[in-house]
XYZ file of C-alpha atoms in Angstrom:
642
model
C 47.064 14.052 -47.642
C 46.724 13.825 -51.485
C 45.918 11.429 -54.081
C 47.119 12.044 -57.822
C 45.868 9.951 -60.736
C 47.043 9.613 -64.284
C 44.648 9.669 -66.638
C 45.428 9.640 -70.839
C 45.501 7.621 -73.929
C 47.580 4.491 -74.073
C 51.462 4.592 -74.657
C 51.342 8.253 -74.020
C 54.138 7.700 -71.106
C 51.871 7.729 -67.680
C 54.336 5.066 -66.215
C 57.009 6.149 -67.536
C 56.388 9.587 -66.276
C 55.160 8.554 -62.921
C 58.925 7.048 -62.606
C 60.294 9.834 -63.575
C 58.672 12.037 -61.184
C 58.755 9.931 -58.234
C 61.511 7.788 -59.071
C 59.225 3.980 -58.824
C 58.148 1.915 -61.485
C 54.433 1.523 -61.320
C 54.277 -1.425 -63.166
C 54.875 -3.912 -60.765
C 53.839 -6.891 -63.031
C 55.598 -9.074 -65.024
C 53.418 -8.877 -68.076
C 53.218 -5.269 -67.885
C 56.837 -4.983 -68.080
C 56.960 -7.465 -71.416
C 54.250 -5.375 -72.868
C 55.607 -1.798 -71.700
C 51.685 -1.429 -71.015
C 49.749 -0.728 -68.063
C 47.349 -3.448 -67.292
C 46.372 -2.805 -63.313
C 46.474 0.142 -60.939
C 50.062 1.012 -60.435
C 51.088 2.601 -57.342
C 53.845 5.714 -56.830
C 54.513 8.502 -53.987
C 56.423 11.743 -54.279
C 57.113 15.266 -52.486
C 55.638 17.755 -53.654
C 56.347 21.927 -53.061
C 53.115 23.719 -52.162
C 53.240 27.589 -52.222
C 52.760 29.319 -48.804
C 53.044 25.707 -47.284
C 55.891 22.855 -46.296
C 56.267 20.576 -48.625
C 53.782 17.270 -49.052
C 54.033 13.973 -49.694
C 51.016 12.844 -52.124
C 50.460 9.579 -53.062
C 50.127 8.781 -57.135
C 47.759 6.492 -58.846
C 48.962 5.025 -62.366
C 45.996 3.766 -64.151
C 45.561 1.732 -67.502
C 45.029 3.886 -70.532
C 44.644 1.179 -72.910
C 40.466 0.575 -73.874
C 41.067 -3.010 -72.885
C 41.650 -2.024 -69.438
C 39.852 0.986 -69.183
C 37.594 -1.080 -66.355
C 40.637 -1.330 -64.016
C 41.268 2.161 -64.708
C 37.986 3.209 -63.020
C 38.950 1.129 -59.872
C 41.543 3.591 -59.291
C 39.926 6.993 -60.717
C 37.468 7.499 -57.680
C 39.418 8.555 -54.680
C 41.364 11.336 -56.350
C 42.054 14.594 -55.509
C 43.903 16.015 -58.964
C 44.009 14.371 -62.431
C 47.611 14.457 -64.503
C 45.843 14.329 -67.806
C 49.168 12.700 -69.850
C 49.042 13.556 -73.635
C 51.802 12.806 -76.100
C 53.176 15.350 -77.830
C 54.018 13.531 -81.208
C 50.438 11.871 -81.164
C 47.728 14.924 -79.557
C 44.577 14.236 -78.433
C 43.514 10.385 -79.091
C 40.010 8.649 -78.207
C 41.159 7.476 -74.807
C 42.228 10.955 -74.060
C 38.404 12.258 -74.169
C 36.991 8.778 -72.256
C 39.345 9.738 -69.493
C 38.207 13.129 -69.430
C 34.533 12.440 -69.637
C 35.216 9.784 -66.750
C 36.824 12.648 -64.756
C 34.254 14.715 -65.245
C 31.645 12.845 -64.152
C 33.156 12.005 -60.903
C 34.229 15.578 -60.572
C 37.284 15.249 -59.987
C 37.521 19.176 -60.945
C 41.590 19.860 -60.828
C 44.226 19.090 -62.601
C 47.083 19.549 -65.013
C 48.181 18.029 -68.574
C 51.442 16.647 -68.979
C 52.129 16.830 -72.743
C 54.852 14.194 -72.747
C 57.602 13.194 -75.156
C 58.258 16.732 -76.236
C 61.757 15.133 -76.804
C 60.518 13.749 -80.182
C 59.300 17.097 -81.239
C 61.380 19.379 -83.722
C 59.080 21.505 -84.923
C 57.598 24.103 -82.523
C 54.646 24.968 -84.325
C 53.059 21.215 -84.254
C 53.636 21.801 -80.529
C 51.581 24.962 -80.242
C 48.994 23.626 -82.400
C 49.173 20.365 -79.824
C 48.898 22.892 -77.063
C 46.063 24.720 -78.315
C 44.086 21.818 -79.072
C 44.237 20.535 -75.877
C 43.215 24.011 -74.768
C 39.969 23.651 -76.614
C 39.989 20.187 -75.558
C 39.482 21.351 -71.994
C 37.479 24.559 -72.405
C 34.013 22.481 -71.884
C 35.267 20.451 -68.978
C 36.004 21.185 -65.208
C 39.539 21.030 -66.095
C 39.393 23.966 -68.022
C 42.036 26.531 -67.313
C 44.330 23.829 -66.047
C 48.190 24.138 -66.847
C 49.718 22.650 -69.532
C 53.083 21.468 -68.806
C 55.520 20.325 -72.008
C 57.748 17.494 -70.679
C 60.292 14.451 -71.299
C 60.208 11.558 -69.302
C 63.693 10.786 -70.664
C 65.468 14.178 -71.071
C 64.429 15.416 -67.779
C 62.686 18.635 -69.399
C 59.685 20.396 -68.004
C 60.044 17.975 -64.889
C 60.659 20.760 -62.176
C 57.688 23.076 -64.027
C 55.878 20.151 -63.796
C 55.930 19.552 -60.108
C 55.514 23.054 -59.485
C 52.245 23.293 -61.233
C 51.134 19.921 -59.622
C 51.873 21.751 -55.912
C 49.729 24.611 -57.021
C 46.802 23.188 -58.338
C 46.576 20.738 -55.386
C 46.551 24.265 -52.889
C 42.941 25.166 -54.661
C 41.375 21.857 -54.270
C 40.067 21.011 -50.850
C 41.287 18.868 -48.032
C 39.797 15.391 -47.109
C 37.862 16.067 -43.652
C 38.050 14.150 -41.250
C 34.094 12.986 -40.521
C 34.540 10.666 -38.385
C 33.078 8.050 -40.950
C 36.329 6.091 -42.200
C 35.750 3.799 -45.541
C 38.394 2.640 -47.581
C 37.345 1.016 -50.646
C 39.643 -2.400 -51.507
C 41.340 -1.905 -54.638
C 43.997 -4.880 -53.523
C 44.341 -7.865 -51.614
C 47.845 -9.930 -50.661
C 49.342 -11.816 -47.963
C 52.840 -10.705 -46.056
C 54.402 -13.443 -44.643
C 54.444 -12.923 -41.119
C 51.915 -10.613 -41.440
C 48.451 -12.616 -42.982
C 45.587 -10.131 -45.243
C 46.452 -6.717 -46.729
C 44.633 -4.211 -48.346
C 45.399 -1.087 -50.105
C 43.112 1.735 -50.928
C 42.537 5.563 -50.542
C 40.926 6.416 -47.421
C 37.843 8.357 -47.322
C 35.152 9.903 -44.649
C 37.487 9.345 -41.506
C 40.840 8.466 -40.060
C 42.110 4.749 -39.213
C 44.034 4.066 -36.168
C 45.873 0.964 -34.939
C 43.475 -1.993 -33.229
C 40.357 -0.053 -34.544
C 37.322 -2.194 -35.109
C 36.279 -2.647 -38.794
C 33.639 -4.311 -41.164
C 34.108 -5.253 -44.438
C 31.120 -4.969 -46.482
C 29.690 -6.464 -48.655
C 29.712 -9.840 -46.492
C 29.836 -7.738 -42.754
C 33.379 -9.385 -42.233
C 34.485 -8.609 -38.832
C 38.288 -8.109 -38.034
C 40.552 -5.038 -36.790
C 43.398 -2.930 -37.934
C 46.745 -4.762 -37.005
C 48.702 -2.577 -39.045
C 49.054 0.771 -40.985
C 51.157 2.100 -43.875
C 51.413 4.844 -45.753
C 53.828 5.228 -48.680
C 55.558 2.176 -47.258
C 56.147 3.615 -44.074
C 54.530 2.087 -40.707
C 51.743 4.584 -39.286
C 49.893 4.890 -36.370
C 46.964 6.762 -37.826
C 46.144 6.627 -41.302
C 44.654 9.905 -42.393
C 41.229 10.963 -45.046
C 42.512 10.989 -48.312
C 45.973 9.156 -47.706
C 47.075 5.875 -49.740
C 46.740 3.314 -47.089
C 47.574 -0.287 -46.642
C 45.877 -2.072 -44.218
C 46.872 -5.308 -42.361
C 43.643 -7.180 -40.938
C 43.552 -9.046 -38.667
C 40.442 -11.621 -38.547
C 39.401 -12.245 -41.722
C 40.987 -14.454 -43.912
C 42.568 -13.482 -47.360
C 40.102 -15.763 -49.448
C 37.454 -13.682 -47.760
C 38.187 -10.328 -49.665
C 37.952 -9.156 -52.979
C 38.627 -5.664 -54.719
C 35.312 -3.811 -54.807
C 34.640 -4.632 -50.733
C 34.736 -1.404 -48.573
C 36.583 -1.344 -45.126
C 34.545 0.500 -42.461
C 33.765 1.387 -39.157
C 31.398 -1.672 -37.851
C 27.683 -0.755 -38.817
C 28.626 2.133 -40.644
C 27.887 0.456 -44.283
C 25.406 -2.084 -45.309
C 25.483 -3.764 -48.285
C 22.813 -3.295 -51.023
C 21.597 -4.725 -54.069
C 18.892 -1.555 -55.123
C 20.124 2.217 -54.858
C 18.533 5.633 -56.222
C 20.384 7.870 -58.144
C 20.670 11.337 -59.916
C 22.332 10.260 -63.534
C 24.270 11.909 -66.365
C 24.262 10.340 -69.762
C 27.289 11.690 -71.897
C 26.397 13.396 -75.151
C 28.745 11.067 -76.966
C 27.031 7.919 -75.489
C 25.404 7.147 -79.098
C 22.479 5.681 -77.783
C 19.618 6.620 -74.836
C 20.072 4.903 -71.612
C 16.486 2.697 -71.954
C 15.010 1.461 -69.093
C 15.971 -2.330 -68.265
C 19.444 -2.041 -69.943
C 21.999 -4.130 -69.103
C 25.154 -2.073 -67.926
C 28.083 -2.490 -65.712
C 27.998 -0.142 -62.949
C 31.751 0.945 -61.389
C 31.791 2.664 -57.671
C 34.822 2.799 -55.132
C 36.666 -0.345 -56.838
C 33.283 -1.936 -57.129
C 32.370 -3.671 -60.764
C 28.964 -4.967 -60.803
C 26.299 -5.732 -63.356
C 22.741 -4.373 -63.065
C 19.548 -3.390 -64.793
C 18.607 -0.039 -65.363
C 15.000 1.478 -63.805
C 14.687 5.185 -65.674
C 12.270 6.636 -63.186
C 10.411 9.466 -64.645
C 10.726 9.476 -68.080
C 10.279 6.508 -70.970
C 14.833 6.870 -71.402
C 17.412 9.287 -70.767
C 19.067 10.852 -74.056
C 22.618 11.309 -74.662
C 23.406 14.327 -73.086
C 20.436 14.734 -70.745
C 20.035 14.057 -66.860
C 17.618 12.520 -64.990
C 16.311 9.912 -62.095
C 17.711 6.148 -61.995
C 17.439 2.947 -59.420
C 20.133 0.698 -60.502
C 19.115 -3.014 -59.302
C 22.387 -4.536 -59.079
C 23.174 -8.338 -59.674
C 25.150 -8.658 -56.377
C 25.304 -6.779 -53.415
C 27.540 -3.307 -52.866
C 28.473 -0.897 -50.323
C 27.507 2.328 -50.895
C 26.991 5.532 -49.462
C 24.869 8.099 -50.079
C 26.912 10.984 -52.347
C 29.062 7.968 -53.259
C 30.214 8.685 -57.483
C 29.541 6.379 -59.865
C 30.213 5.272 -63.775
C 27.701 3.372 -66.167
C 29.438 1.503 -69.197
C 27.866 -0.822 -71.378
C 29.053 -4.585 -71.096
C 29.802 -5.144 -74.622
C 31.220 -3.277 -76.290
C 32.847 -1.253 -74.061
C 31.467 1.770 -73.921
C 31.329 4.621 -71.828
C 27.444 5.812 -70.900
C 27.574 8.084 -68.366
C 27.710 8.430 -64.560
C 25.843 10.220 -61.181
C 25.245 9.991 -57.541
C 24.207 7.981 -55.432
C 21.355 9.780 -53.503
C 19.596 6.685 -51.500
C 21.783 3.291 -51.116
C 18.890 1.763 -49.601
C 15.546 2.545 -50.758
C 13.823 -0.112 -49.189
C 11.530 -0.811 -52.643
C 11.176 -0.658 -55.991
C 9.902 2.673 -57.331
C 6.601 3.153 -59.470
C 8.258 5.097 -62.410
C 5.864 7.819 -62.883
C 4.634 8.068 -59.392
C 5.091 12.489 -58.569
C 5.619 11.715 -55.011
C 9.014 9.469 -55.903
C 9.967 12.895 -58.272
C 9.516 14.419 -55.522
C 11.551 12.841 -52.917
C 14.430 12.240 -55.898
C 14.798 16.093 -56.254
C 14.735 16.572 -52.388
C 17.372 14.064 -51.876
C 19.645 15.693 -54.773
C 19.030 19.454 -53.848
C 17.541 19.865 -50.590
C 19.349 20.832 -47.804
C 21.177 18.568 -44.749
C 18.187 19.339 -42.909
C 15.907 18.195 -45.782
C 18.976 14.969 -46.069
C 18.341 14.393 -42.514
C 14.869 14.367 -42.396
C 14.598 12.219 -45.681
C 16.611 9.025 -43.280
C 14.897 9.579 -40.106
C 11.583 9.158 -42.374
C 12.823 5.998 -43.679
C 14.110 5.077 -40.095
C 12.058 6.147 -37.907
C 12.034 5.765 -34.992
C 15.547 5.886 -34.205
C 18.229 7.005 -31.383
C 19.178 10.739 -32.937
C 23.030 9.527 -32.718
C 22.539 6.579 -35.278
C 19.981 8.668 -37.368
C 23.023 11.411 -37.652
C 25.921 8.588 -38.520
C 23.684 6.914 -41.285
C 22.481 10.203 -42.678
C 25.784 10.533 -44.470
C 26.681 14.070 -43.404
C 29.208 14.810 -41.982
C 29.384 15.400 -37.871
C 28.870 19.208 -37.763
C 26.256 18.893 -40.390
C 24.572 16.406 -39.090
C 24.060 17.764 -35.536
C 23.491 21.611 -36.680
C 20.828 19.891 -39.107
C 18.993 18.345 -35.950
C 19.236 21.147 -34.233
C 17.291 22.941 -36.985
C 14.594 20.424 -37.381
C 14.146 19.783 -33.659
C 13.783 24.064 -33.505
C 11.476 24.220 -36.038
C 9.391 21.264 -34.685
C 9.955 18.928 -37.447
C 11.427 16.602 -35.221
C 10.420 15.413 -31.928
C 11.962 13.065 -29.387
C 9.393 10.408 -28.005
C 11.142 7.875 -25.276
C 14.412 8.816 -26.721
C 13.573 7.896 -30.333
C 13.847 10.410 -33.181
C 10.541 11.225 -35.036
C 9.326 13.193 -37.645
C 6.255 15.329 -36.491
C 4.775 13.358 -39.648
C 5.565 10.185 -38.214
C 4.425 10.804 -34.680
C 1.024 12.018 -36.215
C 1.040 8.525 -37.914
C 1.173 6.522 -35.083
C -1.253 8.517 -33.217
C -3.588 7.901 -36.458
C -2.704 4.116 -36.423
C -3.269 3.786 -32.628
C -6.622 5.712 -33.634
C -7.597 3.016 -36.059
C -6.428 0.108 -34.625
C -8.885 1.074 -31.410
C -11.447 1.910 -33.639
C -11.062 -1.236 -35.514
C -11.463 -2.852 -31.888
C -14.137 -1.553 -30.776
C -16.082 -2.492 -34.344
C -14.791 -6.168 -33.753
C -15.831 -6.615 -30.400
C -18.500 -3.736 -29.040
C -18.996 -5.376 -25.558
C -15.315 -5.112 -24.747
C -14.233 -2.230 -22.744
C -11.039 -2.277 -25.136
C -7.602 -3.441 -26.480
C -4.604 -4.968 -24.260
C -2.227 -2.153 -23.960
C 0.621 -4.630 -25.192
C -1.690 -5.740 -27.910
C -1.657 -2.323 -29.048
C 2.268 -1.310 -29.044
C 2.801 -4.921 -31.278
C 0.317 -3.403 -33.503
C 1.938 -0.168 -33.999
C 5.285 -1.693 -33.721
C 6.558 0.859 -30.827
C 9.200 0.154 -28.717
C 7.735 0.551 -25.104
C 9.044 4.333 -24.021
C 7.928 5.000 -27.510
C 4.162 3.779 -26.741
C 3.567 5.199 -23.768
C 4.650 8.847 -23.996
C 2.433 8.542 -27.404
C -0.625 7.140 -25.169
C 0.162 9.934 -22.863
C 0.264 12.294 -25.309
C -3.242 11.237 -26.798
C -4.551 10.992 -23.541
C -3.964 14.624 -22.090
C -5.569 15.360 -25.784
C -8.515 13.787 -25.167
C -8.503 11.260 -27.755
C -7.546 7.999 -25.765
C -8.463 6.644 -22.205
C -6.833 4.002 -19.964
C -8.217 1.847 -17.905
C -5.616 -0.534 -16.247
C -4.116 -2.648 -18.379
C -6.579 -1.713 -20.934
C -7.038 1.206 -23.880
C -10.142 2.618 -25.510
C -10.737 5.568 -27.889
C -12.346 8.426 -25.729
C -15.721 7.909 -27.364
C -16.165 4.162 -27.112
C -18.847 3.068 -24.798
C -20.465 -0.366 -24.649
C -24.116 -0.689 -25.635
C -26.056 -3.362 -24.774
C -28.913 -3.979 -27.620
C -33.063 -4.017 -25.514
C -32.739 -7.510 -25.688
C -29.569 -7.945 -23.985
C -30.584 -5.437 -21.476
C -33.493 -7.176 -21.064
C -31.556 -10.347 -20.325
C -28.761 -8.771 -17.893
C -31.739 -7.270 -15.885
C -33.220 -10.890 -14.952
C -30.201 -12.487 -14.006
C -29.136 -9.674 -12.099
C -32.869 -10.052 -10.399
C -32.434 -13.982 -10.290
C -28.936 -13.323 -8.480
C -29.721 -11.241 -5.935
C -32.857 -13.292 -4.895
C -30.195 -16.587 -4.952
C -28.280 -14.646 -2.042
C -24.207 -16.170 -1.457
C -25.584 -19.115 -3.558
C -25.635 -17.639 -6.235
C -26.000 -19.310 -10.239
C -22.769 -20.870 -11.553
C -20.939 -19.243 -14.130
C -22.383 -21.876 -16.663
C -26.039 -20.475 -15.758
C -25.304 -16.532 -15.821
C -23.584 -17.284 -19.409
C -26.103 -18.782 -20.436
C -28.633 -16.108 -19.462
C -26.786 -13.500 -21.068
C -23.961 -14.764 -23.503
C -20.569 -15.261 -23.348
C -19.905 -11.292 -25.063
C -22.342 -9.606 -22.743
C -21.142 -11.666 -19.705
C -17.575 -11.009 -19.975
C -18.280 -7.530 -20.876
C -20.339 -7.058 -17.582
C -17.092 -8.472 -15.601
C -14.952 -6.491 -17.518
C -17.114 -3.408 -16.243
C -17.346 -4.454 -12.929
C -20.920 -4.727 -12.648
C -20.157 -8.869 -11.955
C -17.495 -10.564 -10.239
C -16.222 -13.834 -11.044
C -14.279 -15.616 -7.888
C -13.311 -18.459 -9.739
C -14.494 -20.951 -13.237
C -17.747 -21.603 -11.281
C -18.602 -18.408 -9.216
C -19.143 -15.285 -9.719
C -21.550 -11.738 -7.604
C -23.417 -8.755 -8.844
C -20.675 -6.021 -7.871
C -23.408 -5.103 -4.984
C -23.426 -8.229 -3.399
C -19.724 -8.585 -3.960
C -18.820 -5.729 -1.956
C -21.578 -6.938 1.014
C -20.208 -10.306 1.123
C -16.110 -9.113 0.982
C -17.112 -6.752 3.933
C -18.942 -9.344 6.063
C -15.299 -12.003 5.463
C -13.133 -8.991 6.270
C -14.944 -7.889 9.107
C -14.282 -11.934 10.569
C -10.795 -11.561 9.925
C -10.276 -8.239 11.766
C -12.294 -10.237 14.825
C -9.736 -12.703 15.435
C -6.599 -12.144 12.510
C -7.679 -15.416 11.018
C -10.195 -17.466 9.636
C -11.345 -20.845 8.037
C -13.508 -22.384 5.490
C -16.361 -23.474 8.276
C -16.244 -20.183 9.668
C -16.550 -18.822 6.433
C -19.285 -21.291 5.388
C -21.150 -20.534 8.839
C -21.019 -16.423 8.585
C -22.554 -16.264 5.587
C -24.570 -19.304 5.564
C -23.697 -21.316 2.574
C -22.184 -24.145 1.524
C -18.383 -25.117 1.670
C -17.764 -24.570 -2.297
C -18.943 -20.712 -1.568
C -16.530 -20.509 1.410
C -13.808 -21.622 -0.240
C -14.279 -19.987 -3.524
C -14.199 -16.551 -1.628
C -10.986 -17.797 0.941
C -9.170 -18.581 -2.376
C -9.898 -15.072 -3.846
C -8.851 -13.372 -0.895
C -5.501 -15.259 -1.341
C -5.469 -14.097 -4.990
C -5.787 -10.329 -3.978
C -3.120 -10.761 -1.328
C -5.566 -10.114 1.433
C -4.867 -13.052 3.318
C -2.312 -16.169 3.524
C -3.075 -19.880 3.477
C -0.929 -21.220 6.721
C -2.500 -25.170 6.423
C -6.158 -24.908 7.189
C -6.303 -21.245 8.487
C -6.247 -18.289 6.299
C -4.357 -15.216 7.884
C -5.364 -11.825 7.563
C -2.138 -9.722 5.825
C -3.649 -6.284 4.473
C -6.896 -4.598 5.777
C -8.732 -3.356 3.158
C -11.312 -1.853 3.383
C -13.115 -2.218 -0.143
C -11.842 -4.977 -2.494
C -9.162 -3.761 -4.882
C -11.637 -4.045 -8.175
C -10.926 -1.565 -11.361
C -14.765 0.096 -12.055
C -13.018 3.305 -14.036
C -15.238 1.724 -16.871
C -16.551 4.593 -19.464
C -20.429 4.703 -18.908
C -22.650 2.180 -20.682
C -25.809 2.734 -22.580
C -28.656 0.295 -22.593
C-alpha cells in the first residue's frame, strides 16, 4: 500500500486536483467549502497503473497550503510515500511552495512529481516553459530533483492521464512499507459512528493490524482492541504497513483521544517527555537554533512545545547540523528513527528538522561532555549491532526478545544483530538476561566493592548475606548466582552457606582480643557442661569478636543463654546421641543425669536437637528421628589470623 500527499502553495488547486483525480472532494468541512481553502487534512483514494505490475489502490493525503495552516499540514506530511508537489501555472513558484519542499526534505520523503496546475489559464507557451524550468532549478538542490513535471487542468481534464502515469512510476522506485512486526499508527483523527463508538484514522506504520488485536494508545497507555478495520472505506480484516486506516476501538472512550496519540501494539511505545536527536537547521531559517529556544516540535500528528538543549556546540547555524535533546512540555510517543520538524511558535516559521535517535534517554545530557558526542554519533551512524548494543546498555539486563522489540529494528535486523554481538562476545546471556560483556564486568566490579566495603565495615564478620548482596547489585536471582558462580570458579569470591566473602578476606583478631578469646576459651573448658552464660562470654570478649567466633564455629550458642567451645560441643552432642541410639528416646532428667548438670543445660541441648531436626518432642520424651553422627554445623570458615 501507498500514501500520496499534496504539498504546494495555497490556491494552487491541491483539492481541486485531488477531485479530479480521484473523483472525492477532500474538503469535507463546511468552512472549507465557503472559503474554497483547505484548512485540515483532507482525505482521497484512487487506482493507480504501475508498470510491470496490477494496478494499486493508494490512498491520497490533501494537506493545507495556506501559512495559517501550515501546522495541520505537517500532521499529515509524515507517513508518506510520494509528494505531488502542486504549482500553478499562472502564479510559479510562491513562498509556500519552497516551505513545503524544505518540509519534504527534511522528512525525506525523497519521490515525487509536480503537478503544474491550471495550465488552462495559460496562452502563452513560453511563460509555461519558463514556469517549467524554474521549477526545474527549483528542484535541482532537493531530493526531488529529477522528478516529472506534469502540465495539467483540473477543469479541462488535460494532462490528467500523463499525470497518473507518472504518479504509478515514481511510486515503483520508492520502497514498500515492511511489515516489522511493530504496528503504530499515529492519530491524525478522532469521531464517533453511531453504532459503532471511537474511530481513528491514520497511516499505518512498522506492522500490520488485524481484527480483535490488542492495542495501547500512548501517550496515556490507553488499553482497548481493534473492533474494526477500513481501508478506503471498505471493511478489512487486516490493515496493512503503509495503508490509510481507520480504526474502530473498542475500550477507550472518545474523550480519551486526541490527534498526536499513537496506536500500538501494548508495551511497544512509551511515552516521553526528553528525546535525543540528530538535527538539521535550514539555511533559510534566518536565525541559529540557540540553546533553550522555545519551538514547537511536530512528529507523527504530534504538536508539542519544548525547549531546545544544543549539545555540543554554543548554537546550530542556519544551514548546519548537529546534536539536540528536545525537553518537551508534555509527554509523546516516539520511536527511535521517528522524523521530526522544528518551527518557531511565533511567527511561524520553519527552523529545521532531524531524527529521533534515543526517545528515552533516561537524563539530561552535560553539553560538552565527549562521551555523550560519542554515543550521539554511534546512535546516528553505527550499525544495528552498534543500535542494539546502545539499548541493551541502557536496559540491561533484559530478556533478548524485549531487548530486540524495543531496539527499534526491525525483526531480521534485530536478531542477525544479536547474533553478531553474542559471536563476537559482546553479549552474554546470564540466567536468561541479556548483558553487555561491559555490564557483566560491572557487576562483578560492584559485587567486588560492595564485599570489600563489608569487610572494611565489619572485619570480624565472616561476610555479607547472599540476599543482602543481589539487593545491592540489583540482580534478579538467576542473574546473581551464575555471576557468583562465575567469580567463584575465578577465584575472586567464596561462599560459605548463606554467606559471601571476597577470596582474600580473613578475620583478624587484634593481641588484645586474642588475648581475651584465649581466657574464656580456658575459663570454659574448666566450667565443663556448665558452662558461662552468653551474658559472661560477651562480656569477656565483645559482642563483634563473640559473634564472629560463632559465626566461625569455634563457639556454639544453643540458645539466648548458652552457648560451647566447638570442642566441647561436639563431646557433649556425641555423649546425647549416643543415649538416644540406647533406647530411641530420651528426657530432660536423663539428659540432666548423663552429663551431670543442671535441668536448664538439659533442656537447652533437648531443644537444639529439636531445632536441627535430630529429634521430636512427643510430650515429655524427645524421639530420636535422624542419626547423625556429627552435628550439622557450617566450619568452611576462611582461616583466621591472630
Amino acid at each position: 500500500m501507498y500514501v500520496i500527499g499534496t504539498a504546494g502553495h495555497v490556491d494552487h488547486g491541491k483539492s481541486t486536483l485531488v477531485e479530479a483525480l480521484t473523483g472525492i472532494d477532500p474538503d469535507r468541512l463546511a468552512e472549507e467549502k465557503e472559503r474554497e481553502m483547505t484548512i485540515e487534512l483532507g482525505f482521497a483514494w484512487l487506482t493507480l497503473p504501475l508498470p510491470g505490475r496490477e494496478a494499486t489502490e493508494v490512498g491520497v493525503i490533501d494537506v493545507p497550503g495556506h501559512r495559517d495552516f501550515i501546522e495541520n499540514m505537517l500532521a499529515g506530511v509524515g507517513g508518506i510515500d510520494l509528494a505531488l508537489l502542486v504549482i500553478a501555472a499562472d502564479e510559479g513558484v510562491m513562498p509556500q511552495t519552497r516551505e513545503h519542499l524544505a518540509i519534504l526534505d527534511l522528512l525525506q520523503v525523497n519521490s515525487g512529481v509536480v503537478a503544474l496546475t491550471k495550465v488552462d489559464l495559460i496562452d502563452d507557451p513560453d511563460w509555461l516553459e519558463l514556469v517549467t524550468l524554474d521549477v526545474s532549478e527549483l528542484l535541482s538542490g532537493t531530493p526531488l530533483r529529477g522528478a516529472a513535471i506534469v502540465p495539467v487542468s483540473a477543469r479541462t481534464g488535460q494532462g490528467l492521464d500523463r499525470l497518473r502515469k507518472a504518479l504509478g512510476k515514481a511510486l515503483t522506485g520508492t520502497t514498500e512499507r515492511l511489515d516489522e512486526g511493530r504496528p503504530r499508527l499515529p492519530i491524525d483523527r478522532v469521531f464517533t459512528l453511531s453504532g459503532f463508538g471511537t474511530v481513528v484514522t491514520g497511516t499505518l506504520v512498522g506492522g500490520s493490524l488485524k481484527l480483535g488485536d490488542a492495542i495501547e494508545v500512548q501517550p496515556g497507555g490507553l488499553k482497548g482492541r481493534v473492533r474494526g478495520l477500513q481501508t478506503h472505506r471498505q471493511n478489512r480484516p487486516t490493515a496493512e504497513p503503509g495503508s490509510r486506516v481507520a480504526v474502530n476501538v473498542s475500550g477507550i472512550e472518545r474523550d480519551a483521544l486526541h490527534r498526536g496519540q499513537v496506536l500500538a501494539r501494548p508495551d511497544l511505545l512509551r511515552e516521553t517527555v526528553l528525546f535525543d536527536a540528530a538535527y538539521r537547521h535550514l539555511p533559510d531559517a534566518g536565525m541559529p537554533l540557540r540553546h533553550n529556544m522555545e519551538v514547537k516540535l511536530f512528529v507523527g500528528a504530534a504538536e508539542i512545545v519544548g525547549r531546545t538543549r544544543v549539545l555540543g556546540a554554543r548554537q546550530i547555524a542556519p544551514g548546519q547540523e548537529g546534536w539536540l535533546q528536545l525537553a518537551l512540555r508534555e509527554p509523546a510517543a516516539l520511536a527511535r528513527d521517528d522524523r521530526f520538524i522544528l518551527r518557531l511558535p511565533s511567527p511561524g516559521l520553519t527552523l529545521g528538522g532531524g531524527t529521533v535517535l534515543d526517545p528515552h534517554p533516561g537524563r539530561r545530557h552535560r553539553r560538552f561532555r565527549p562521551e555523550v558526542m560519542e554515543r550521539l554519533e554511534t546512535l546516528a551512524r553505527g550499525t544495528p549491532a552498534d543500535r542494539l548494543l546502545h539499548v541493551l546498555r541502557r536496559q540491561e539486563p533484559v530478556q533478548p526478545e524485549v531487548l530486540q522489540r524495543s531496539s527499534g529494528l526491525d525483526t531480521d535486523s534485530a536478531v542477525a544483530a544479536w547474533e553478531e554481538l553474542v559471536a563476537t562476545g559482546r553479549v552474554v546471556l546470564a540466567g536468561g538476561l541479556a548483558l553487555s560483556a561491559e555490564g557483566r564486568q560491572r557487576l562483578r566490579r560492584q559485587a567486588e566493592t560492595s564485599l570489600g566495603e563489608y569487610h572494611r565495615q565489619y572485619p570480624l564478620r565472616a561476610g555479607m548475606p547472599r540476599e543482602e548482596l543481589r539487593s545491592r547489585l540489583g540482580a534478579p536471582a538467576m542473574l546473581f548466582n551464575q555471576l557468583l558462580d562465575e567469580a567463584e570458579q575465578a577465584g575472586a569470591l567464596r561462599r560459605a552457606g548463606a554467606l559471601v566473602r571476597l577470596a582474600a578476606h580473613a578475620v583478624t583478631f587484634t593481641p588484645e582480643q586474642s588475648q581475651s578469646i584465649q581466657r574464656l576459651t580456658v575459663e570454659m573448658e574448666a566450667a565443663g557442661v556448665n558452662t558461662p552464660s552468653v551474658k559472661q562470654c560477651r562480656s569477656a570478649v565483645g559482642d563483634a569478636v563473640f559473634a564472629a567466633l560463632v559465626e566461625m564455629g569455634r563457639l556454639h550458642q544453643l540458645n539466648q543463654e548458652v552457648a560451647y567451645t566447638d570442642e566441647q560441643y561436639q563431646a557433649f552432642y556425641t555423649q546425647i546421641l549416643r543415649l538416644l541410639e540406647a533406647k530411641g528416646s530420651t528426657n530432660a532428667a536423663e539428659v540432666r543425669d548423663r552429663l551431670q548438670t543442671s535441668r536448664k543445660y538439659a533442656i537447652a541441648w533437648l531443644e537444639h536437637l529439636d531445632e536441627l531436626r535430630v529429634t521430636r518432642r512427643e510430650g515429655d520424651e524427645r524421639v530420636l528421628v535422624a542419626n547423625r553422627d556429627r552435628p550439622p554445623v557450617d566450619t568452611t570458615y576462611p582461616e583466621t589470623h591472630g
